[in-house]
PDB file of C-alpha atoms in Angstrom:
ATOM      1  CA  MET D   1      40.782  54.960  17.135  1.00  0.00           C
ATOM      2  CA  LYS D   2      40.703  53.937  13.912  1.00  0.00           C
ATOM      3  CA  PHE D   3      37.464  54.797  11.976  1.00  0.00           C
ATOM      4  CA  ARG D   4      35.146  53.650   8.888  1.00  0.00           C
ATOM      5  CA  THR D   5      32.467  54.904   6.365  1.00  0.00           C
ATOM      6  CA  LEU D   6      29.228  53.946   6.952  1.00  0.00           C
ATOM      7  CA  GLY D   7      28.527  53.311   3.224  1.00  0.00           C
ATOM      8  CA  LYS D   8      28.940  56.340   0.651  1.00  0.00           C
ATOM      9  CA  HIS D   9      26.805  58.560   2.880  1.00  0.00           C
ATOM     10  CA  ASN D  10      30.649  60.195   4.408  1.00  0.00           C
ATOM     11  CA  LEU D  11      29.655  59.285   7.677  1.00  0.00           C
ATOM     12  CA  HIS D  12      32.556  58.766   9.955  1.00  0.00           C
ATOM     13  CA  VAL D  13      32.249  56.418  12.793  1.00  0.00           C
ATOM     14  CA  SER D  14      34.801  54.568  15.274  1.00  0.00           C
ATOM     15  CA  ALA D  15      35.468  51.238  14.353  1.00  0.00           C
ATOM     16  CA  LEU D  16      33.844  49.632  17.323  1.00  0.00           C
ATOM     17  CA  GLY D  17      30.631  51.229  17.953  1.00  0.00           C
ATOM     18  CA  LEU D  18      28.857  50.075  21.545  1.00  0.00           C
ATOM     19  CA  GLY D  19      25.464  48.524  21.883  1.00  0.00           C
ATOM     20  CA  CYS D  20      23.849  49.950  25.338  1.00  0.00           C
ATOM     21  CA  MET D  21      20.673  47.097  25.164  1.00  0.00           C
ATOM     22  CA  GLY D  22      22.614  44.708  28.087  1.00  0.00           C
ATOM     23  CA  MET D  23      23.156  47.793  30.232  1.00  0.00           C
ATOM     24  CA  SER D  24      19.043  48.428  30.655  1.00  0.00           C
ATOM     25  CA  ASP D  25      17.564  44.725  28.936  1.00  0.00           C
ATOM     26  CA  MET D  26      17.465  41.126  27.888  1.00  0.00           C
ATOM     27  CA  TYR D  27      20.721  39.701  29.608  1.00  0.00           C
ATOM     28  CA  GLY D  28      19.501  39.779  33.419  1.00  0.00           C
ATOM     29  CA  ALA D  29      20.480  41.778  36.312  1.00  0.00           C
ATOM     30  CA  THR D  30      22.907  44.612  35.700  1.00  0.00           C
ATOM     31  CA  GLU D  31      24.632  47.182  37.657  1.00  0.00           C
ATOM     32  CA  ARG D  32      23.613  51.001  37.184  1.00  0.00           C
ATOM     33  CA  SER D  33      27.389  52.716  38.138  1.00  0.00           C
ATOM     34  CA  GLU D  34      29.309  50.367  35.643  1.00  0.00           C
ATOM     35  CA  SER D  35      27.419  50.987  32.891  1.00  0.00           C
ATOM     36  CA  ILE D  36      27.982  54.476  32.825  1.00  0.00           C
ATOM     37  CA  ALA D  37      31.561  53.819  33.744  1.00  0.00           C
ATOM     38  CA  THR D  38      31.446  51.969  30.903  1.00  0.00           C
ATOM     39  CA  ILE D  39      30.243  54.431  28.517  1.00  0.00           C
ATOM     40  CA  HIS D  40      32.621  56.934  29.586  1.00  0.00           C
ATOM     41  CA  ALA D  41      35.098  54.523  28.935  1.00  0.00           C
ATOM     42  CA  ALA D  42      33.910  54.375  25.376  1.00  0.00           C
ATOM     43  CA  LEU D  43      33.770  57.392  24.734  1.00  0.00           C
ATOM     44  CA  ASP D  44      37.065  57.947  26.222  1.00  0.00           C
ATOM     45  CA  ALA D  45      38.771  55.309  23.897  1.00  0.00           C
ATOM     46  CA  GLY D  46      37.673  56.555  20.989  1.00  0.00           C
ATOM     47  CA  ILE D  47      34.489  54.883  20.131  1.00  0.00           C
ATOM     48  CA  SER D  48      31.680  56.725  18.888  1.00  0.00           C
ATOM     49  CA  LEU D  49      28.896  55.185  17.970  1.00  0.00           C
ATOM     50  CA  LEU D  50      26.195  54.601  21.107  1.00  0.00           C
ATOM     51  CA  ASP D  51      23.317  52.043  20.150  1.00  0.00           C
ATOM     52  CA  THR D  52      20.439  52.056  21.322  1.00  0.00           C
ATOM     53  CA  GLY D  53      16.407  51.977  20.568  1.00  0.00           C
ATOM     54  CA  ASP D  54      13.889  53.454  23.142  1.00  0.00           C
ATOM     55  CA  PHE D  55      12.103  49.853  23.533  1.00  0.00           C
ATOM     56  CA  TYR D  56      15.272  48.910  26.238  1.00  0.00           C
ATOM     57  CA  GLY D  57      13.971  48.512  29.173  1.00  0.00           C
ATOM     58  CA  MET D  58      10.504  50.474  27.858  1.00  0.00           C
ATOM     59  CA  GLY D  59      12.973  53.733  28.134  1.00  0.00           C
ATOM     60  CA  HIS D  60      15.244  53.232  30.844  1.00  0.00           C
ATOM     61  CA  ASN D  61      18.188  52.511  28.390  1.00  0.00           C
ATOM     62  CA  GLU D  62      17.850  55.775  26.657  1.00  0.00           C
ATOM     63  CA  MET D  63      17.765  57.493  30.080  1.00  0.00           C
ATOM     64  CA  LEU D  64      20.656  55.951  31.295  1.00  0.00           C
ATOM     65  CA  VAL D  65      22.808  57.131  27.807  1.00  0.00           C
ATOM     66  CA  GLY D  66      21.584  60.115  28.359  1.00  0.00           C
ATOM     67  CA  GLU D  67      22.734  60.784  32.197  1.00  0.00           C
ATOM     68  CA  ALA D  68      25.835  59.118  30.959  1.00  0.00           C
ATOM     69  CA  LEU D  69      26.421  62.064  28.545  1.00  0.00           C
ATOM     70  CA  ALA D  70      25.723  64.986  29.999  1.00  0.00           C
ATOM     71  CA  GLY D  71      28.696  66.942  30.068  1.00  0.00           C
ATOM     72  CA  ARG D  72      29.996  65.285  26.613  1.00  0.00           C
ATOM     73  CA  LEU D  73      30.440  68.099  23.503  1.00  0.00           C
ATOM     74  CA  ARG D  74      27.390  66.273  21.206  1.00  0.00           C
ATOM     75  CA  ASP D  75      29.287  66.781  18.532  1.00  0.00           C
ATOM     76  CA  SER D  76      31.786  64.311  19.866  1.00  0.00           C
ATOM     77  CA  TYR D  77      29.505  61.088  19.664  1.00  0.00           C
ATOM     78  CA  LEU D  78      26.678  59.522  17.382  1.00  0.00           C
ATOM     79  CA  LEU D  79      23.259  58.323  18.900  1.00  0.00           C
ATOM     80  CA  SER D  80      21.885  55.228  16.809  1.00  0.00           C
ATOM     81  CA  VAL D  81      18.544  55.006  17.631  1.00  0.00           C
ATOM     82  CA  LYS D  82      15.830  51.548  16.987  1.00  0.00           C
ATOM     83  CA  PHE D  83      11.735  52.283  17.642  1.00  0.00           C
ATOM     84  CA  GLY D  84       8.987  50.721  17.029  1.00  0.00           C
ATOM     85  CA  ALA D  85       8.553  47.536  19.048  1.00  0.00           C
ATOM     86  CA  GLN D  86       5.391  47.892  21.393  1.00  0.00           C
ATOM     87  CA  ARG D  87       5.659  46.266  25.168  1.00  0.00           C
ATOM     88  CA  GLY D  88       3.452  45.567  27.749  1.00  0.00           C
ATOM     89  CA  PRO D  89       4.309  46.835  31.451  1.00  0.00           C
ATOM     90  CA  GLY D  90       5.605  43.195  31.754  1.00  0.00           C
ATOM     91  CA  GLY D  91       7.950  43.340  29.285  1.00  0.00           C
ATOM     92  CA  GLU D  92       5.587  41.323  27.373  1.00  0.00           C
ATOM     93  CA  TRP D  93       6.236  41.929  22.944  1.00  0.00           C
ATOM     94  CA  LEU D  94       3.279  43.351  21.684  1.00  0.00           C
ATOM     95  CA  GLY D  95       4.178  43.622  17.820  1.00  0.00           C
ATOM     96  CA  TYR D  96       5.492  46.286  15.842  1.00  0.00           C
ATOM     97  CA  ASP D  97       4.131  50.520  15.680  1.00  0.00           C
ATOM     98  CA  ALA D  98       6.167  52.248  12.198  1.00  0.00           C
ATOM     99  CA  ARG D  99       3.010  54.085  11.366  1.00  0.00           C
ATOM    100  CA  PRO D 100       3.854  57.636  10.488  1.00  0.00           C
ATOM    101  CA  SER D 101       2.134  59.242  13.536  1.00  0.00           C
ATOM    102  CA  ALA D 102       3.414  56.960  16.082  1.00  0.00           C
ATOM    103  CA  VAL D 103       7.105  57.283  14.195  1.00  0.00           C
ATOM    104  CA  LYS D 104       7.240  61.186  15.149  1.00  0.00           C
ATOM    105  CA  THR D 105       5.797  60.696  18.973  1.00  0.00           C
ATOM    106  CA  ALA D 106       8.676  57.774  19.055  1.00  0.00           C
ATOM    107  CA  LEU D 107      11.611  60.485  17.969  1.00  0.00           C
ATOM    108  CA  ALA D 108      10.020  62.902  20.364  1.00  0.00           C
ATOM    109  CA  TYR D 109      10.052  60.694  23.754  1.00  0.00           C
ATOM    110  CA  SER D 110      13.794  59.446  22.549  1.00  0.00           C
ATOM    111  CA  LEU D 111      14.807  62.712  22.195  1.00  0.00           C
ATOM    112  CA  ARG D 112      13.951  63.673  25.539  1.00  0.00           C
ATOM    113  CA  ARG D 113      15.097  61.149  27.660  1.00  0.00           C
ATOM    114  CA  LEU D 114      18.730  60.977  26.178  1.00  0.00           C
ATOM    115  CA  ARG D 115      18.825  64.399  26.289  1.00  0.00           C
ATOM    116  CA  THR D 116      19.463  65.859  22.720  1.00  0.00           C
ATOM    117  CA  ASP D 117      18.199  67.660  19.961  1.00  0.00           C
ATOM    118  CA  TYR D 118      18.776  65.090  17.232  1.00  0.00           C
ATOM    119  CA  VAL D 119      19.744  61.660  16.928  1.00  0.00           C
ATOM    120  CA  ASP D 120      21.909  60.728  14.100  1.00  0.00           C
ATOM    121  CA  ILE D 121      20.651  57.206  12.703  1.00  0.00           C
ATOM    122  CA  TYR D 122      16.763  56.781  13.066  1.00  0.00           C
ATOM    123  CA  ARG D 123      15.879  53.087  12.543  1.00  0.00           C
ATOM    124  CA  PRO D 124      12.752  51.164  12.786  1.00  0.00           C
ATOM    125  CA  ALA D 125      13.506  47.973  14.567  1.00  0.00           C
ATOM    126  CA  ARG D 126      11.853  45.631  12.723  1.00  0.00           C
ATOM    127  CA  LEU D 127       9.156  46.032   9.704  1.00  0.00           C
ATOM    128  CA  ASP D 128       5.936  46.232  10.444  1.00  0.00           C
ATOM    129  CA  PRO D 129       3.842  44.112   8.490  1.00  0.00           C
ATOM    130  CA  ASN D 130       1.153  46.415   8.762  1.00  0.00           C
ATOM    131  CA  VAL D 131       2.138  49.950   6.989  1.00  0.00           C
ATOM    132  CA  PRO D 132       4.144  50.219   3.662  1.00  0.00           C
ATOM    133  CA  ILE D 133       7.995  51.063   4.551  1.00  0.00           C
ATOM    134  CA  GLU D 134       7.836  53.317   2.239  1.00  0.00           C
ATOM    135  CA  ASP D 135       5.619  55.802   4.235  1.00  0.00           C
ATOM    136  CA  THR D 136       7.650  54.810   6.842  1.00  0.00           C
ATOM    137  CA  VAL D 137      10.752  56.316   5.256  1.00  0.00           C
ATOM    138  CA  GLY D 138       8.756  58.934   4.718  1.00  0.00           C
ATOM    139  CA  ALA D 139       8.248  60.102   8.005  1.00  0.00           C
ATOM    140  CA  ILE D 140      11.508  59.981   9.273  1.00  0.00           C
ATOM    141  CA  ALA D 141      12.233  62.237   5.586  1.00  0.00           C
ATOM    142  CA  ASP D 142      10.177  64.537   7.547  1.00  0.00           C
ATOM    143  CA  LEU D 143      12.084  64.545  10.498  1.00  0.00           C
ATOM    144  CA  VAL D 144      15.611  64.640   8.693  1.00  0.00           C
ATOM    145  CA  LYS D 145      14.370  67.721   6.776  1.00  0.00           C
ATOM    146  CA  GLU D 146      13.245  69.032  10.451  1.00  0.00           C
ATOM    147  CA  GLY D 147      16.702  68.825  12.142  1.00  0.00           C
ATOM    148  CA  TYR D 148      15.762  65.834  14.261  1.00  0.00           C
ATOM    149  CA  VAL D 149      17.506  62.504  12.268  1.00  0.00           C
ATOM    150  CA  ARG D 150      20.511  63.170  10.649  1.00  0.00           C
ATOM    151  CA  HIS D 151      20.168  59.984   8.711  1.00  0.00           C
ATOM    152  CA  LEU D 152      18.254  56.508   7.987  1.00  0.00           C
ATOM    153  CA  GLY D 153      19.174  53.025   9.247  1.00  0.00           C
ATOM    154  CA  LEU D 154      17.381  49.926   9.231  1.00  0.00           C
ATOM    155  CA  SER D 155      17.362  47.194  11.192  1.00  0.00           C
ATOM    156  CA  GLU D 156      16.768  43.385  10.105  1.00  0.00           C
ATOM    157  CA  MET D 157      15.635  44.272   7.014  1.00  0.00           C
ATOM    158  CA  GLY D 158      15.690  41.943   3.456  1.00  0.00           C
ATOM    159  CA  VAL D 159      17.391  42.933   0.042  1.00  0.00           C
ATOM    160  CA  ASP D 160      13.339  43.618  -1.572  1.00  0.00           C
ATOM    161  CA  THR D 161      12.323  46.211   1.698  1.00  0.00           C
ATOM    162  CA  ILE D 162      16.129  47.520   1.834  1.00  0.00           C
ATOM    163  CA  ARG D 163      15.596  48.465  -2.202  1.00  0.00           C
ATOM    164  CA  ARG D 164      12.455  50.036  -1.498  1.00  0.00           C
ATOM    165  CA  ALA D 165      13.624  52.715   1.729  1.00  0.00           C
ATOM    166  CA  ALA D 166      16.534  54.313  -0.327  1.00  0.00           C
ATOM    167  CA  SER D 167      14.390  54.631  -3.159  1.00  0.00           C
ATOM    168  CA  VAL D 168      12.472  57.352  -0.557  1.00  0.00           C
ATOM    169  CA  LEU D 169      15.674  58.352   1.304  1.00  0.00           C
ATOM    170  CA  PRO D 170      19.246  56.987   1.284  1.00  0.00           C
ATOM    171  CA  VAL D 171      19.897  53.904   4.102  1.00  0.00           C
ATOM    172  CA  VAL D 172      22.977  54.776   5.258  1.00  0.00           C
ATOM    173  CA  ASP D 173      23.317  51.805   7.269  1.00  0.00           C
ATOM    174  CA  LEU D 174      21.649  48.414   7.790  1.00  0.00           C
ATOM    175  CA  GLN D 175      22.095  47.128  11.442  1.00  0.00           C
ATOM    176  CA  ILE D 176      21.758  43.281  11.479  1.00  0.00           C
ATOM    177  CA  GLU D 177      23.419  40.638  13.197  1.00  0.00           C
ATOM    178  CA  TYR D 178      26.566  39.336  11.862  1.00  0.00           C
ATOM    179  CA  SER D 179      29.414  36.434  13.095  1.00  0.00           C
ATOM    180  CA  LEU D 180      31.389  33.681  13.082  1.00  0.00           C
ATOM    181  CA  ILE D 181      27.935  31.087  13.148  1.00  0.00           C
ATOM    182  CA  SER D 182      25.193  33.969  11.795  1.00  0.00           C
ATOM    183  CA  ARG D 183      26.694  34.775   8.259  1.00  0.00           C
ATOM    184  CA  GLY D 184      23.227  34.664   6.432  1.00  0.00           C
ATOM    185  CA  ILE D 185      23.757  38.528   5.535  1.00  0.00           C
ATOM    186  CA  GLU D 186      26.907  36.934   2.943  1.00  0.00           C
ATOM    187  CA  GLN D 187      24.147  35.493   0.465  1.00  0.00           C
ATOM    188  CA  ALA D 188      22.068  38.466  -0.478  1.00  0.00           C
ATOM    189  CA  ILE D 189      21.493  41.022   2.371  1.00  0.00           C
ATOM    190  CA  LEU D 190      25.007  42.286   1.951  1.00  0.00           C
ATOM    191  CA  PRO D 191      25.960  42.206  -1.545  1.00  0.00           C
ATOM    192  CA  THR D 192      22.780  44.289  -1.853  1.00  0.00           C
ATOM    193  CA  CYS D 193      23.915  46.603   0.797  1.00  0.00           C
ATOM    194  CA  ARG D 194      27.543  47.806  -1.051  1.00  0.00           C
ATOM    195  CA  GLU D 195      25.867  48.145  -4.379  1.00  0.00           C
ATOM    196  CA  LEU D 196      23.524  50.421  -2.566  1.00  0.00           C
ATOM    197  CA  GLY D 197      26.107  52.042  -0.855  1.00  0.00           C
ATOM    198  CA  THR D 198      24.957  51.014   2.954  1.00  0.00           C
ATOM    199  CA  GLY D 199      27.066  50.398   5.574  1.00  0.00           C
ATOM    200  CA  ILE D 200      26.450  47.288   7.710  1.00  0.00           C
ATOM    201  CA  THR D 201      26.858  48.109  11.996  1.00  0.00           C
ATOM    202  CA  ALA D 202      26.796  44.243  13.035  1.00  0.00           C
ATOM    203  CA  TYR D 203      25.070  42.998  16.255  1.00  0.00           C
ATOM    204  CA  GLY D 204      25.582  39.859  18.051  1.00  0.00           C
ATOM    205  CA  VAL D 205      29.295  39.910  16.894  1.00  0.00           C
ATOM    206  CA  LEU D 206      29.534  37.781  20.214  1.00  0.00           C
ATOM    207  CA  SER D 207      26.453  35.582  19.249  1.00  0.00           C
ATOM    208  CA  ARG D 208      25.298  36.789  22.772  1.00  0.00           C
ATOM    209  CA  GLY D 209      28.654  35.468  24.630  1.00  0.00           C
ATOM    210  CA  LEU D 210      27.924  32.526  23.237  1.00  0.00           C
ATOM    211  CA  ILE D 211      31.602  32.616  21.278  1.00  0.00           C
ATOM    212  CA  SER D 212      33.665  34.899  23.522  1.00  0.00           C
ATOM    213  CA  GLY D 213      35.152  32.017  25.038  1.00  0.00           C
ATOM    214  CA  HIS D 214      33.027  33.412  28.289  1.00  0.00           C
ATOM    215  CA  TRP D 215      30.391  30.829  28.528  1.00  0.00           C
ATOM    216  CA  SER D 216      29.756  27.662  30.107  1.00  0.00           C
ATOM    217  CA  LYS D 217      27.241  24.656  30.479  1.00  0.00           C
ATOM    218  CA  GLU D 218      27.898  25.457  33.958  1.00  0.00           C
ATOM    219  CA  ARG D 219      26.642  29.254  34.044  1.00  0.00           C
ATOM    220  CA  SER D 220      23.366  30.687  35.172  1.00  0.00           C
ATOM    221  CA  THR D 221      20.748  32.664  33.746  1.00  0.00           C
ATOM    222  CA  ASP D 222      17.695  34.573  35.134  1.00  0.00           C
ATOM    223  CA  ALA D 223      13.451  34.122  33.506  1.00  0.00           C
ATOM    224  CA  ARG D 224      14.734  38.377  31.870  1.00  0.00           C
ATOM    225  CA  ASP D 225      17.700  36.652  29.858  1.00  0.00           C
ATOM    226  CA  PHE D 226      17.255  36.162  26.320  1.00  0.00           C
ATOM    227  CA  ARG D 227      19.408  33.548  26.094  1.00  0.00           C
ATOM    228  CA  THR D 228      17.056  30.815  28.729  1.00  0.00           C
ATOM    229  CA  HIS D 229      15.347  30.615  26.046  1.00  0.00           C
ATOM    230  CA  SER D 230      17.558  31.193  22.556  1.00  0.00           C
ATOM    231  CA  PRO D 231      17.839  28.131  20.784  1.00  0.00           C
ATOM    232  CA  ARG D 232      21.255  28.336  20.764  1.00  0.00           C
ATOM    233  CA  PHE D 233      22.035  27.640  24.420  1.00  0.00           C
ATOM    234  CA  GLN D 234      19.824  24.862  24.539  1.00  0.00           C
ATOM    235  CA  GLY D 235      20.108  21.345  25.556  1.00  0.00           C
ATOM    236  CA  ASP D 236      22.460  19.408  22.496  1.00  0.00           C
ATOM    237  CA  ASN D 237      22.658  23.048  20.489  1.00  0.00           C
ATOM    238  CA  LEU D 238      24.808  24.188  23.341  1.00  0.00           C
ATOM    239  CA  ASP D 239      26.983  21.566  23.463  1.00  0.00           C
ATOM    240  CA  HIS D 240      27.363  21.588  19.979  1.00  0.00           C
ATOM    241  CA  ASN D 241      28.476  25.420  19.788  1.00  0.00           C
ATOM    242  CA  LEU D 242      30.657  25.085  22.567  1.00  0.00           C
ATOM    243  CA  ALA D 243      32.119  22.516  20.654  1.00  0.00           C
ATOM    244  CA  LEU D 244      32.993  25.341  17.840  1.00  0.00           C
ATOM    245  CA  VAL D 245      34.127  27.503  20.628  1.00  0.00           C
ATOM    246  CA  ASP D 246      36.813  25.244  21.593  1.00  0.00           C
ATOM    247  CA  LEU D 247      38.193  25.157  18.189  1.00  0.00           C
ATOM    248  CA  LEU D 248      38.384  28.886  18.273  1.00  0.00           C
ATOM    249  CA  ARG D 249      40.006  28.993  21.643  1.00  0.00           C
ATOM    250  CA  GLU D 250      42.976  26.861  19.989  1.00  0.00           C
ATOM    251  CA  LEU D 251      43.541  29.252  17.273  1.00  0.00           C
ATOM    252  CA  ALA D 252      43.325  32.035  19.760  1.00  0.00           C
ATOM    253  CA  GLU D 253      45.493  30.570  21.844  1.00  0.00           C
ATOM    254  CA  ALA D 254      47.571  30.563  19.421  1.00  0.00           C
ATOM    255  CA  ARG D 255      48.608  33.851  18.776  1.00  0.00           C
ATOM    256  CA  GLY D 256      48.443  35.089  21.964  1.00  0.00           C
ATOM    257  CA  VAL D 257      44.194  36.496  22.346  1.00  0.00           C
ATOM    258  CA  SER D 258      41.554  36.084  23.543  1.00  0.00           C
ATOM    259  CA  VAL D 259      38.852  34.543  21.526  1.00  0.00           C
ATOM    260  CA  ALA D 260      36.032  36.786  21.571  1.00  0.00           C
ATOM    261  CA  GLN D 261      39.168  39.455  20.125  1.00  0.00           C
ATOM    262  CA  LEU D 262      39.362  37.208  17.506  1.00  0.00           C
ATOM    263  CA  ALA D 263      35.965  36.371  16.950  1.00  0.00           C
ATOM    264  CA  ILE D 264      35.502  40.440  16.818  1.00  0.00           C
ATOM    265  CA  ALA D 265      38.646  41.173  14.205  1.00  0.00           C
ATOM    266  CA  TRP D 266      37.024  38.344  11.721  1.00  0.00           C
ATOM    267  CA  VAL D 267      33.984  40.486  11.345  1.00  0.00           C
ATOM    268  CA  LEU D 268      36.288  43.109  11.566  1.00  0.00           C
ATOM    269  CA  ALA D 269      38.097  41.724   8.674  1.00  0.00           C
ATOM    270  CA  ARG D 270      34.891  41.322   6.159  1.00  0.00           C
ATOM    271  CA  GLY D 271      35.179  44.628   4.962  1.00  0.00           C
ATOM    272  CA  GLU D 272      35.598  48.646   5.647  1.00  0.00           C
ATOM    273  CA  ASP D 273      32.164  48.736   5.343  1.00  0.00           C
ATOM    274  CA  ILE D 274      31.610  46.526   8.391  1.00  0.00           C
ATOM    275  CA  VAL D 275      31.019  47.982  12.014  1.00  0.00           C
ATOM    276  CA  PRO D 276      31.026  45.607  14.580  1.00  0.00           C
ATOM    277  CA  LEU D 277      29.034  46.763  17.823  1.00  0.00           C
ATOM    278  CA  VAL D 278      30.117  45.446  20.949  1.00  0.00           C
ATOM    279  CA  GLY D 279      27.615  44.418  23.383  1.00  0.00           C
ATOM    280  CA  ALA D 280      29.902  44.941  26.528  1.00  0.00           C
ATOM    281  CA  ARG D 281      28.431  45.883  29.789  1.00  0.00           C
ATOM    282  CA  SER D 282      31.600  45.749  31.955  1.00  0.00           C
ATOM    283  CA  ARG D 283      34.870  48.181  31.371  1.00  0.00           C
ATOM    284  CA  SER D 284      36.586  45.027  31.575  1.00  0.00           C
ATOM    285  CA  ARG D 285      34.817  43.157  28.870  1.00  0.00           C
ATOM    286  CA  LEU D 286      34.844  46.835  26.998  1.00  0.00           C
ATOM    287  CA  THR D 287      38.635  46.727  27.351  1.00  0.00           C
ATOM    288  CA  GLU D 288      39.576  43.093  26.456  1.00  0.00           C
ATOM    289  CA  ALA D 289      36.700  44.453  22.911  1.00  0.00           C
ATOM    290  CA  LEU D 290      39.473  47.043  21.929  1.00  0.00           C
ATOM    291  CA  GLY D 291      42.153  45.089  21.840  1.00  0.00           C
ATOM    292  CA  ALA D 292      40.382  43.253  18.336  1.00  0.00           C
ATOM    293  CA  LEU D 293      41.545  46.549  16.703  1.00  0.00           C
ATOM    294  CA  ASP D 294      45.270  45.213  17.098  1.00  0.00           C
ATOM    295  CA  ILE D 295      44.808  42.020  15.134  1.00  0.00           C
ATOM    296  CA  ASN D 296      45.284  41.468  11.010  1.00  0.00           C
ATOM    297  CA  LEU D 297      44.189  38.816  10.066  1.00  0.00           C
ATOM    298  CA  SER D 298      45.891  37.607   6.758  1.00  0.00           C
ATOM    299  CA  THR D 299      44.525  35.807   4.218  1.00  0.00           C
ATOM    300  CA  GLU D 300      46.071  32.327   6.006  1.00  0.00           C
ATOM    301  CA  ASP D 301      44.663  33.160   9.288  1.00  0.00           C
ATOM    302  CA  LEU D 302      41.250  33.681   7.783  1.00  0.00           C
ATOM    303  CA  ALA D 303      40.910  30.796   6.024  1.00  0.00           C
ATOM    304  CA  ALA D 304      42.317  28.932   9.353  1.00  0.00           C
ATOM    305  CA  ILE D 305      39.034  30.557  11.186  1.00  0.00           C
ATOM    306  CA  GLU D 306      37.070  29.384   9.001  1.00  0.00           C
ATOM    307  CA  ARG D 307      38.255  26.003   8.619  1.00  0.00           C
ATOM    308  CA  ALA D 308      37.439  25.057  12.157  1.00  0.00           C
ATOM    309  CA  ILE D 309      33.476  26.982  12.034  1.00  0.00           C
ATOM    310  CA  PRO D 310      32.302  27.200   8.055  1.00  0.00           C
ATOM    311  CA  SER D 311      29.489  28.790   7.546  1.00  0.00           C
ATOM    312  CA  GLY D 312      25.904  27.196   8.554  1.00  0.00           C
ATOM    313  CA  ALA D 313      28.397  25.447  11.038  1.00  0.00           C
ATOM    314  CA  ALA D 314      25.717  26.619  14.645  1.00  0.00           C
ATOM    315  CA  ALA D 315      23.103  24.286  15.547  1.00  0.00           C
ATOM    316  CA  GLY D 316      19.511  26.083  16.544  1.00  0.00           C
ATOM    317  CA  ASP D 317      18.288  29.467  15.297  1.00  0.00           C
ATOM    318  CA  ARG D 318      19.535  32.839  16.417  1.00  0.00           C
ATOM    319  CA  TYR D 319      15.723  33.377  18.069  1.00  0.00           C
ATOM    320  CA  SER D 320      12.517  31.476  18.876  1.00  0.00           C
ATOM    321  CA  ALA D 321      10.154  30.784  16.303  1.00  0.00           C
ATOM    322  CA  GLN D 322       8.539  33.953  17.421  1.00  0.00           C
ATOM    323  CA  GLY D 323      11.079  36.296  16.414  1.00  0.00           C
ATOM    324  CA  MET D 324      12.311  34.523  13.425  1.00  0.00           C
ATOM    325  CA  ALA D 325       8.926  35.399  12.407  1.00  0.00           C
ATOM    326  CA  SER D 326       9.739  38.268  12.758  1.00  0.00           C
ATOM    327  CA  LEU D 327      12.786  39.217  10.739  1.00  0.00           C
ATOM    328  CA  ASP D 328      12.122  40.352   7.400  1.00  0.00           C
ATOM    329  CA  SER D 329      15.822  39.692   6.451  1.00  0.00           C
ATOM    330  CA  GLU D 330      15.127  36.097   7.082  1.00  0.00           C
ATOM    331  CA  ARG D 331      12.254  35.281   4.308  1.00  0.00           C
TER     332      ARG D 331
END
């Protein structure tokens, strides 16, 4: 396994992290035994960063991760945990709560579900518009002093919020969507993070499977699958986006690698301070993703990829209108 350092904070992590959300939520039916086997395979391959959230399956994902980690040495992995998203018993989204009291209560439950005494990176899932970010970060700073949290992270925050948060406590990383077809961070957010010494943990590096090379118009989804309602997976948008994937496939086949591997390798090549989170839900998909670590892209390779899929080439927003409105990073 190759390793990287998140920003200037000397937090050494595997060059790929494992995003565990899909094992419990958002992408339809899952298989518990395969999910646990995939986490074990990731750890055995040297992946040290596991990402979860207390609202993924309303606690299910944390319990699953906690079960999978039983018997593993605590210093052999890093836990990244998001909090703050509010959901009803039917799974509906109700907003965000990042008040200091809510921050600490949420962590208390997460620690119990994860079967651990501390989390390595704790982050609000989104900006709570009713709570100053300084108050939220101040509560996390208290938890750092008390030993329950090691580092502050952020998720989908904009430049002003990142700076304000960093004025209270160093921000080890910003978790944000970043892929060949989601490059909005390059304009202002990525330069700001680099100025502040904040790393990037990139989710959606395969755009939720859209640019994995495994998606097709014939693939069915169920009501629990985020992609059923995602703009990029609908109608003419899907036709346009899959045509982009075909261009990427040509480049991948010329190199003897898979489409997914080439897409992940592109993110890896964007900087040593960027750690892609792969959302593999099976050992076969995990094995494929790990193959990206062996791909070294030249300047000419990168130019060819970006000619095929230039910035802004995708059709459709990455979330619904309601989802986009919750993103401080898009303002």
